[in-house]
C-alpha cells in the first residue's frame, strides 16, 4: 500500500481552474488504475492505463477529464475547468500485470475540493 | 445503477465475536470478487478474494463465502479484533478478475472492546 505515491494529498481549486493529480506506481508496476470516490459512495472506476497506452477509459467523463501514463514519470489525471461536482477523493492503484487486481496496491488518495 | 450492493452502511460487533459483512450483485458477468478494508484518509487494502469456481475461500481470520445462485457473498471475520474497525468494500470483476473493479458503497464495521 505504501508503495503507490499520490500527490498532492489535498488539493483545493476554484471553479474553472485545472486540477492535476499525480500517481507514482509501485516500482516495476506498469499498470495503473484511477478510481473516484464521491462522499458516502463506493469507489468508481475511471480509467485503466498501461505505460503509454489507455486500455479502458469507460469510466471517464467524456469532457474535461484526461489521463496519461508516460514512459517516464508518474501517471497524471487532469481535470480541466473544475466544477463543484468534481469534489471527491481520487485513488490510484498499480499492479504488475494486466488484470492483476489482487496484486494491486492503492495509494492514499488525493482529496480534491472545488470551491 | 448499483451493480454491487452493500445494504448495511454500518455494523457493530463485540470484540471476540464473529463479524459478518454482506454483499449482493446483479451482473451475471461478474466472476471474481474481492474484499477491501479502508481506514480513514488511506487507500483501500486488499483482504481476500474468491473466484466463481469456488464457494469458499479462507485466509486466517477471514473467510469469504460465495452463493452464485443468490448472487450473494459474505465476509466472515472471526474472532473480531479492535483493529478490524474500518470500512469494508466488496468489489467485483469479470473475465476472472482481469477487468476493472466495480465497488459496493461500503460497510463501516465497529468492533466494541
PDB file of C-alpha atoms in Angstrom:
ATOM      1  CA  UNK A   1       0.000   0.000   0.000  1.00  0.00           C
ATOM      2  CA  UNK A   2       2.742   2.435   0.924  1.00  0.00           C
ATOM      3  CA  UNK A   3       4.441   1.904  -2.448  1.00  0.00           C
ATOM      4  CA  UNK A   4       1.919   3.901  -4.502  1.00  0.00           C
ATOM      5  CA  UNK A   5       2.534   7.598  -4.022  1.00  0.00           C
ATOM      6  CA  UNK A   6      -0.148  10.108  -4.835  1.00  0.00           C
ATOM      7  CA  UNK A   7       0.303  13.821  -4.651  1.00  0.00           C
ATOM      8  CA  UNK A   8      -0.881  16.151  -3.597  1.00  0.00           C
ATOM      9  CA  UNK A   9      -2.842  14.591  -0.735  1.00  0.00           C
ATOM     10  CA  UNK A  10      -5.177  17.561  -0.653  1.00  0.00           C
ATOM     11  CA  UNK A  11      -5.935  19.941  -3.466  1.00  0.00           C
ATOM     12  CA  UNK A  12      -8.205  22.980  -3.415  1.00  0.00           C
ATOM     13  CA  UNK A  13      -9.215  24.567  -6.685  1.00  0.00           C
ATOM     14  CA  UNK A  14     -11.626  27.329  -7.600  1.00  0.00           C
ATOM     15  CA  UNK A  15     -14.311  26.616 -10.147  1.00  0.00           C
ATOM     16  CA  UNK A  16     -12.894  26.869 -13.647  1.00  0.00           C
ATOM     17  CA  UNK A  17      -9.308  26.059 -12.687  1.00  0.00           C
ATOM     18  CA  UNK A  18      -7.375  22.965 -13.681  1.00  0.00           C
ATOM     19  CA  UNK A  19      -6.530  20.119 -11.313  1.00  0.00           C
ATOM     20  CA  UNK A  20      -3.559  17.815 -11.872  1.00  0.00           C
ATOM     21  CA  UNK A  21      -3.350  14.662  -9.799  1.00  0.00           C
ATOM     22  CA  UNK A  22      -0.183  12.576  -9.839  1.00  0.00           C
ATOM     23  CA  UNK A  23       0.334   8.900  -9.182  1.00  0.00           C
ATOM     24  CA  UNK A  24       3.704   7.176  -8.946  1.00  0.00           C
ATOM     25  CA  UNK A  25       3.108   3.418  -9.057  1.00  0.00           C
ATOM     26  CA  UNK A  26       4.986   0.764  -7.145  1.00  0.00           C
ATOM     27  CA  UNK A  27       8.417   0.341  -8.715  1.00  0.00           C
ATOM     28  CA  UNK A  28       8.162  -2.155 -11.522  1.00  0.00           C
ATOM     29  CA  UNK A  29       4.385  -1.861 -11.896  1.00  0.00           C
ATOM     30  CA  UNK A  30       3.361  -0.946 -15.411  1.00  0.00           C
ATOM     31  CA  UNK A  31      -0.427  -0.868 -14.945  1.00  0.00           C
ATOM     32  CA  UNK A  32      -2.316   1.965 -13.305  1.00  0.00           C
ATOM     33  CA  UNK A  33      -5.988   2.372 -12.448  1.00  0.00           C
ATOM     34  CA  UNK A  34      -7.768   5.550 -11.359  1.00  0.00           C
ATOM     35  CA  UNK A  35     -10.895   5.449  -9.194  1.00  0.00           C
ATOM     36  CA  UNK A  36     -13.057   8.247  -7.811  1.00  0.00           C
ATOM     37  CA  UNK A  37     -14.950   8.158  -4.535  1.00  0.00           C
ATOM     38  CA  UNK A  38     -17.741  10.656  -4.056  1.00  0.00           C
ATOM     39  CA  UNK A  39     -18.927  11.340  -0.488  1.00  0.00           C
ATOM     40  CA  UNK A  40     -20.861   8.403   1.010  1.00  0.00           C
ATOM     41  CA  UNK A  41     -20.281   6.283  -2.091  1.00  0.00           C
ATOM     42  CA  UNK A  42     -18.018   3.452  -3.155  1.00  0.00           C
ATOM     43  CA  UNK A  43     -15.082   3.813  -5.473  1.00  0.00           C
ATOM     44  CA  UNK A  44     -15.988   4.135  -9.139  1.00  0.00           C
ATOM     45  CA  UNK A  45     -13.647   3.093 -11.913  1.00  0.00           C
ATOM     46  CA  UNK A  46     -12.430   5.857 -14.187  1.00  0.00           C
ATOM     47  CA  UNK A  47      -9.560   4.678 -16.354  1.00  0.00           C
ATOM     48  CA  UNK A  48      -7.013   1.865 -16.755  1.00  0.00           C
ATOM     49  CA  UNK A  49      -3.637   2.633 -18.300  1.00  0.00           C
ATOM     50  CA  UNK A  50      -0.550   0.734 -19.235  1.00  0.00           C
ATOM     51  CA  UNK A  51       2.684   2.556 -19.991  1.00  0.00           C
ATOM     52  CA  UNK A  52       1.886   4.988 -22.834  1.00  0.00           C
ATOM     53  CA  UNK A  53      -1.469   3.305 -23.531  1.00  0.00           C
ATOM     54  CA  UNK A  54      -5.049   3.770 -22.372  1.00  0.00           C
ATOM     55  CA  UNK A  55      -6.535   0.300 -22.009  1.00  0.00           C
ATOM     56  CA  UNK A  56     -10.022   1.169 -20.730  1.00  0.00           C
ATOM     57  CA  UNK A  57     -11.433   4.652 -20.228  1.00  0.00           C
ATOM     58  CA  UNK A  58     -15.079   3.653 -20.000  1.00  0.00           C
ATOM     59  CA  UNK A  59     -15.476   5.348 -16.612  1.00  0.00           C
ATOM     60  CA  UNK A  60     -14.036   8.702 -17.611  1.00  0.00           C
ATOM     61  CA  UNK A  61     -16.407  11.612 -18.180  1.00  0.00           C
ATOM     62  CA  UNK A  62     -16.314  12.498 -21.862  1.00  0.00           C
ATOM     63  CA  UNK A  63     -15.335  16.110 -21.297  1.00  0.00           C
ATOM     64  CA  UNK A  64     -12.766  17.887 -19.145  1.00  0.00           C
ATOM     65  CA  UNK A  65     -11.081  14.697 -17.884  1.00  0.00           C
ATOM     66  CA  UNK A  66      -7.949  13.114 -19.314  1.00  0.00           C
ATOM     67  CA  UNK A  67      -5.304  10.690 -18.108  1.00  0.00           C
ATOM     68  CA  UNK A  68      -1.865   9.665 -19.193  1.00  0.00           C
ATOM     69  CA  UNK A  69       0.873   7.303 -18.086  1.00  0.00           C
ATOM     70  CA  UNK A  70       4.044   8.260 -19.956  1.00  0.00           C
ATOM     71  CA  UNK A  71       7.045   6.044 -20.458  1.00  0.00           C
ATOM     72  CA  UNK A  72       8.897   8.045 -17.846  1.00  0.00           C
ATOM     73  CA  UNK A  73       7.299   9.717 -14.846  1.00  0.00           C
ATOM     74  CA  UNK A  74       4.066   9.401 -12.944  1.00  0.00           C
ATOM     75  CA  UNK A  75       0.559   8.866 -14.214  1.00  0.00           C
ATOM     76  CA  UNK A  76      -1.410  12.120 -14.379  1.00  0.00           C
ATOM     77  CA  UNK A  77      -5.149  12.598 -14.060  1.00  0.00           C
ATOM     78  CA  UNK A  78      -6.074  16.015 -15.375  1.00  0.00           C
ATOM     79  CA  UNK A  79      -9.370  17.767 -14.795  1.00  0.00           C
ATOM     80  CA  UNK A  80      -9.924  20.972 -16.727  1.00  0.00           C
ATOM     81  CA  UNK A  81     -12.359  23.697 -15.710  1.00  0.00           C
ATOM     82  CA  UNK A  82     -13.279  22.008 -12.455  1.00  0.00           C
ATOM     83  CA  UNK A  83     -16.828  22.227 -11.089  1.00  0.00           C
ATOM     84  CA  UNK A  84     -18.180  21.620  -7.569  1.00  0.00           C
ATOM     85  CA  UNK A  85     -19.295  18.120  -8.537  1.00  0.00           C
ATOM     86  CA  UNK A  86     -15.657  17.128  -9.148  1.00  0.00           C
ATOM     87  CA  UNK A  87     -15.004  17.352  -5.402  1.00  0.00           C
ATOM     88  CA  UNK A  88     -14.105  13.804  -4.392  1.00  0.00           C
ATOM     89  CA  UNK A  89     -11.293  11.525  -3.335  1.00  0.00           C
ATOM     90  CA  UNK A  90      -9.310  10.213  -6.297  1.00  0.00           C
ATOM     91  CA  UNK A  91      -7.448   6.958  -5.797  1.00  0.00           C
ATOM     92  CA  UNK A  92      -4.782   5.433  -7.946  1.00  0.00           C
ATOM     93  CA  UNK A  93      -3.849   1.750  -7.891  1.00  0.00           C
ATOM     94  CA  UNK A  94      -0.970  -0.010  -9.611  1.00  0.00           C
ATOM     95  CA  UNK A  95      -0.382  -3.634 -10.465  1.00  0.00           C
ATOM     96  CA  UNK A  96       2.452  -5.567 -12.085  1.00  0.00           C
ATOM     97  CA  UNK A  97       0.386  -7.182 -14.806  1.00  0.00           C
ATOM     98  CA  UNK A  98      -2.783  -6.979 -16.816  1.00  0.00           C
ATOM     99  CA  UNK A  99      -5.812  -7.578 -14.636  1.00  0.00           C
ATOM    100  CA  UNK A 100      -3.743  -8.076 -11.512  1.00  0.00           C
ATOM    101  CA  UNK A 101      -6.455  -6.894  -9.166  1.00  0.00           C
ATOM    102  CA  UNK A 102      -5.366  -8.998  -6.226  1.00  0.00           C
ATOM    103  CA  UNK A 103      -1.862  -7.642  -6.587  1.00  0.00           C
ATOM    104  CA  UNK A 104      -2.982  -4.065  -6.979  1.00  0.00           C
ATOM    105  CA  UNK A 105      -1.880  -1.578  -4.359  1.00  0.00           C
ATOM    106  CA  UNK A 106      -3.838   1.594  -3.775  1.00  0.00           C
ATOM    107  CA  UNK A 107      -2.370   4.963  -2.952  1.00  0.00           C
ATOM    108  CA  UNK A 108      -3.663   7.134  -0.129  1.00  0.00           C
ATOM    109  CA  UNK A 109      -5.677   9.240  -2.498  1.00  0.00           C
ATOM    110  CA  UNK A 110      -5.936  12.895  -3.434  1.00  0.00           C
ATOM    111  CA  UNK A 111      -8.832  14.781  -1.923  1.00  0.00           C
ATOM    112  CA  UNK A 112      -9.965  17.422  -4.365  1.00  0.00           C
ATOM    113  CA  UNK A 113     -12.132  20.249  -3.089  1.00  0.00           C
ATOM    114  CA  UNK A 114     -13.610  22.693  -5.570  1.00  0.00           C
ATOM    115  CA  UNK A 115     -14.687  25.997  -4.053  1.00  0.00           C
TER     116      UNK A 115
ATOM    117  CA  UNK B   1     -27.371   1.506 -11.457  1.00  0.00           C
ATOM    118  CA  UNK B   2     -25.636  -0.052  -8.458  1.00  0.00           C
ATOM    119  CA  UNK B   3     -24.377  -3.436  -9.639  1.00  0.00           C
ATOM    120  CA  UNK B   4     -22.704  -4.253  -6.320  1.00  0.00           C
ATOM    121  CA  UNK B   5     -24.710  -3.528  -3.194  1.00  0.00           C
ATOM    122  CA  UNK B   6     -23.797  -3.464   0.450  1.00  0.00           C
ATOM    123  CA  UNK B   7     -27.102  -2.807   2.152  1.00  0.00           C
ATOM    124  CA  UNK B   8     -25.755  -2.333   5.667  1.00  0.00           C
ATOM    125  CA  UNK B   9     -23.971   1.005   5.955  1.00  0.00           C
ATOM    126  CA  UNK B  10     -22.734   0.113   9.424  1.00  0.00           C
ATOM    127  CA  UNK B  11     -22.266  -2.819  11.772  1.00  0.00           C
ATOM    128  CA  UNK B  12     -21.176  -3.042  15.410  1.00  0.00           C
ATOM    129  CA  UNK B  13     -19.785  -6.276  16.841  1.00  0.00           C
ATOM    130  CA  UNK B  14     -18.388  -7.205  20.235  1.00  0.00           C
ATOM    131  CA  UNK B  15     -14.679  -7.993  20.320  1.00  0.00           C
ATOM    132  CA  UNK B  16     -14.098 -11.739  20.025  1.00  0.00           C
ATOM    133  CA  UNK B  17     -17.399 -12.404  18.257  1.00  0.00           C
ATOM    134  CA  UNK B  18     -17.950 -13.050  14.563  1.00  0.00           C
ATOM    135  CA  UNK B  19     -18.431 -10.169  12.128  1.00  0.00           C
ATOM    136  CA  UNK B  20     -20.458 -10.946   9.008  1.00  0.00           C
ATOM    137  CA  UNK B  21     -20.498  -8.448   6.179  1.00  0.00           C
ATOM    138  CA  UNK B  22     -22.806  -8.985   3.244  1.00  0.00           C
ATOM    139  CA  UNK B  23     -22.711  -8.069  -0.418  1.00  0.00           C
ATOM    140  CA  UNK B  24     -25.120  -8.632  -3.305  1.00  0.00           C
ATOM    141  CA  UNK B  25     -24.501  -8.229  -7.015  1.00  0.00           C
ATOM    142  CA  UNK B  26     -26.720  -8.070 -10.060  1.00  0.00           C
ATOM    143  CA  UNK B  27     -24.370  -8.511 -13.020  1.00  0.00           C
ATOM    144  CA  UNK B  28     -24.151 -12.169 -14.086  1.00  0.00           C
ATOM    145  CA  UNK B  29     -20.870 -11.459 -15.868  1.00  0.00           C
ATOM    146  CA  UNK B  30     -19.060 -10.951 -12.576  1.00  0.00           C
ATOM    147  CA  UNK B  31     -16.915 -13.966 -11.826  1.00  0.00           C
ATOM    148  CA  UNK B  32     -14.342 -12.653  -9.390  1.00  0.00           C
ATOM    149  CA  UNK B  33     -14.984 -10.965  -6.082  1.00  0.00           C
ATOM    150  CA  UNK B  34     -12.738  -9.108  -3.686  1.00  0.00           C
ATOM    151  CA  UNK B  35     -12.967  -7.543  -0.254  1.00  0.00           C
ATOM    152  CA  UNK B  36     -11.047  -4.421   0.690  1.00  0.00           C
ATOM    153  CA  UNK B  37     -10.539  -2.750   4.028  1.00  0.00           C
ATOM    154  CA  UNK B  38     -10.193   1.006   4.277  1.00  0.00           C
ATOM    155  CA  UNK B  39      -9.102   3.221   7.140  1.00  0.00           C
ATOM    156  CA  UNK B  40      -9.892   6.956   7.088  1.00  0.00           C
ATOM    157  CA  UNK B  41      -7.558   9.013   4.903  1.00  0.00           C
ATOM    158  CA  UNK B  42      -5.951   5.894   3.466  1.00  0.00           C
ATOM    159  CA  UNK B  43      -6.429   3.892   0.304  1.00  0.00           C
ATOM    160  CA  UNK B  44      -8.208   0.525   0.263  1.00  0.00           C
ATOM    161  CA  UNK B  45      -6.154  -2.525   1.208  1.00  0.00           C
ATOM    162  CA  UNK B  46      -6.846  -5.874  -0.416  1.00  0.00           C
ATOM    163  CA  UNK B  47      -8.066  -8.512   2.074  1.00  0.00           C
ATOM    164  CA  UNK B  48      -9.291 -11.620   0.333  1.00  0.00           C
ATOM    165  CA  UNK B  49     -10.810 -12.722  -2.963  1.00  0.00           C
ATOM    166  CA  UNK B  50     -12.829 -15.556  -4.443  1.00  0.00           C
ATOM    167  CA  UNK B  51     -13.361 -16.863  -7.939  1.00  0.00           C
ATOM    168  CA  UNK B  52     -16.782 -18.024  -9.102  1.00  0.00           C
ATOM    169  CA  UNK B  53     -15.477 -21.581  -9.436  1.00  0.00           C
ATOM    170  CA  UNK B  54     -15.274 -21.774  -5.648  1.00  0.00           C
ATOM    171  CA  UNK B  55     -17.831 -21.179  -2.931  1.00  0.00           C
ATOM    172  CA  UNK B  56     -15.458 -20.537  -0.053  1.00  0.00           C
ATOM    173  CA  UNK B  57     -12.013 -19.101   0.481  1.00  0.00           C
ATOM    174  CA  UNK B  58     -10.284 -18.814   3.821  1.00  0.00           C
ATOM    175  CA  UNK B  59      -7.273 -16.800   4.946  1.00  0.00           C
ATOM    176  CA  UNK B  60      -6.583 -16.745   8.653  1.00  0.00           C
ATOM    177  CA  UNK B  61      -9.427 -14.994  10.447  1.00  0.00           C
ATOM    178  CA  UNK B  62     -11.095 -14.033   7.159  1.00  0.00           C
ATOM    179  CA  UNK B  63     -13.416 -16.279   5.162  1.00  0.00           C
ATOM    180  CA  UNK B  64     -15.396 -15.297   2.100  1.00  0.00           C
ATOM    181  CA  UNK B  65     -18.459 -17.287   1.031  1.00  0.00           C
ATOM    182  CA  UNK B  66     -19.986 -17.075  -2.431  1.00  0.00           C
ATOM    183  CA  UNK B  67     -23.553 -18.122  -3.315  1.00  0.00           C
ATOM    184  CA  UNK B  68     -23.751 -17.795  -7.076  1.00  0.00           C
ATOM    185  CA  UNK B  69     -27.411 -18.704  -7.393  1.00  0.00           C
ATOM    186  CA  UNK B  70     -28.348 -15.959  -4.951  1.00  0.00           C
ATOM    187  CA  UNK B  71     -25.695 -13.573  -6.317  1.00  0.00           C
ATOM    188  CA  UNK B  72     -24.575 -13.041  -2.755  1.00  0.00           C
ATOM    189  CA  UNK B  73     -21.274 -13.101  -0.944  1.00  0.00           C
ATOM    190  CA  UNK B  74     -20.278 -12.566   2.633  1.00  0.00           C
ATOM    191  CA  UNK B  75     -17.112 -11.891   4.570  1.00  0.00           C
ATOM    192  CA  UNK B  76     -16.727 -13.527   7.966  1.00  0.00           C
ATOM    193  CA  UNK B  77     -14.175 -12.246  10.446  1.00  0.00           C
ATOM    194  CA  UNK B  78     -13.610 -14.396  13.482  1.00  0.00           C
ATOM    195  CA  UNK B  79     -12.640 -13.562  16.107  1.00  0.00           C
ATOM    196  CA  UNK B  80     -13.191  -9.840  15.598  1.00  0.00           C
ATOM    197  CA  UNK B  81     -10.474  -7.550  16.916  1.00  0.00           C
ATOM    198  CA  UNK B  82     -10.444  -3.790  17.603  1.00  0.00           C
ATOM    199  CA  UNK B  83      -8.033  -3.288  14.684  1.00  0.00           C
ATOM    200  CA  UNK B  84     -10.712  -4.624  12.363  1.00  0.00           C
ATOM    201  CA  UNK B  85     -12.713  -1.416  12.811  1.00  0.00           C
ATOM    202  CA  UNK B  86     -12.733   0.104   9.325  1.00  0.00           C
ATOM    203  CA  UNK B  87     -14.892   0.463   6.224  1.00  0.00           C
ATOM    204  CA  UNK B  88     -15.131  -2.739   4.201  1.00  0.00           C
ATOM    205  CA  UNK B  89     -15.771  -2.643   0.476  1.00  0.00           C
ATOM    206  CA  UNK B  90     -16.940  -5.509  -1.643  1.00  0.00           C
ATOM    207  CA  UNK B  91     -15.782  -5.390  -5.281  1.00  0.00           C
ATOM    208  CA  UNK B  92     -16.497  -7.478  -8.364  1.00  0.00           C
ATOM    209  CA  UNK B  93     -14.804  -8.049 -11.673  1.00  0.00           C
ATOM    210  CA  UNK B  94     -15.377 -10.088 -14.819  1.00  0.00           C
ATOM    211  CA  UNK B  95     -13.018 -12.115 -17.009  1.00  0.00           C
ATOM    212  CA  UNK B  96     -11.746 -13.806 -13.853  1.00  0.00           C
ATOM    213  CA  UNK B  97     -10.515 -10.625 -12.305  1.00  0.00           C
ATOM    214  CA  UNK B  98      -8.833  -9.191 -15.348  1.00  0.00           C
ATOM    215  CA  UNK B  99     -11.290  -6.346 -15.742  1.00  0.00           C
ATOM    216  CA  UNK B 100     -11.958  -3.158 -13.830  1.00  0.00           C
ATOM    217  CA  UNK B 101     -13.408  -3.389 -10.336  1.00  0.00           C
ATOM    218  CA  UNK B 102     -16.981  -2.414  -9.504  1.00  0.00           C
ATOM    219  CA  UNK B 103     -17.246  -1.464  -5.836  1.00  0.00           C
ATOM    220  CA  UNK B 104     -20.094  -1.509  -3.364  1.00  0.00           C
ATOM    221  CA  UNK B 105     -20.769   1.509  -1.157  1.00  0.00           C
ATOM    222  CA  UNK B 106     -19.061   0.017   1.887  1.00  0.00           C
ATOM    223  CA  UNK B 107     -19.963  -1.117   5.396  1.00  0.00           C
ATOM    224  CA  UNK B 108     -18.454   0.618   8.405  1.00  0.00           C
ATOM    225  CA  UNK B 109     -17.514  -2.052  10.945  1.00  0.00           C
ATOM    226  CA  UNK B 110     -17.003  -1.044  14.548  1.00  0.00           C
ATOM    227  CA  UNK B 111     -15.587  -3.553  16.998  1.00  0.00           C
ATOM    228  CA  UNK B 112     -16.643  -2.854  20.557  1.00  0.00           C
ATOM    229  CA  UNK B 113     -13.989  -3.735  23.147  1.00  0.00           C
TER     230      UNK B 113
END
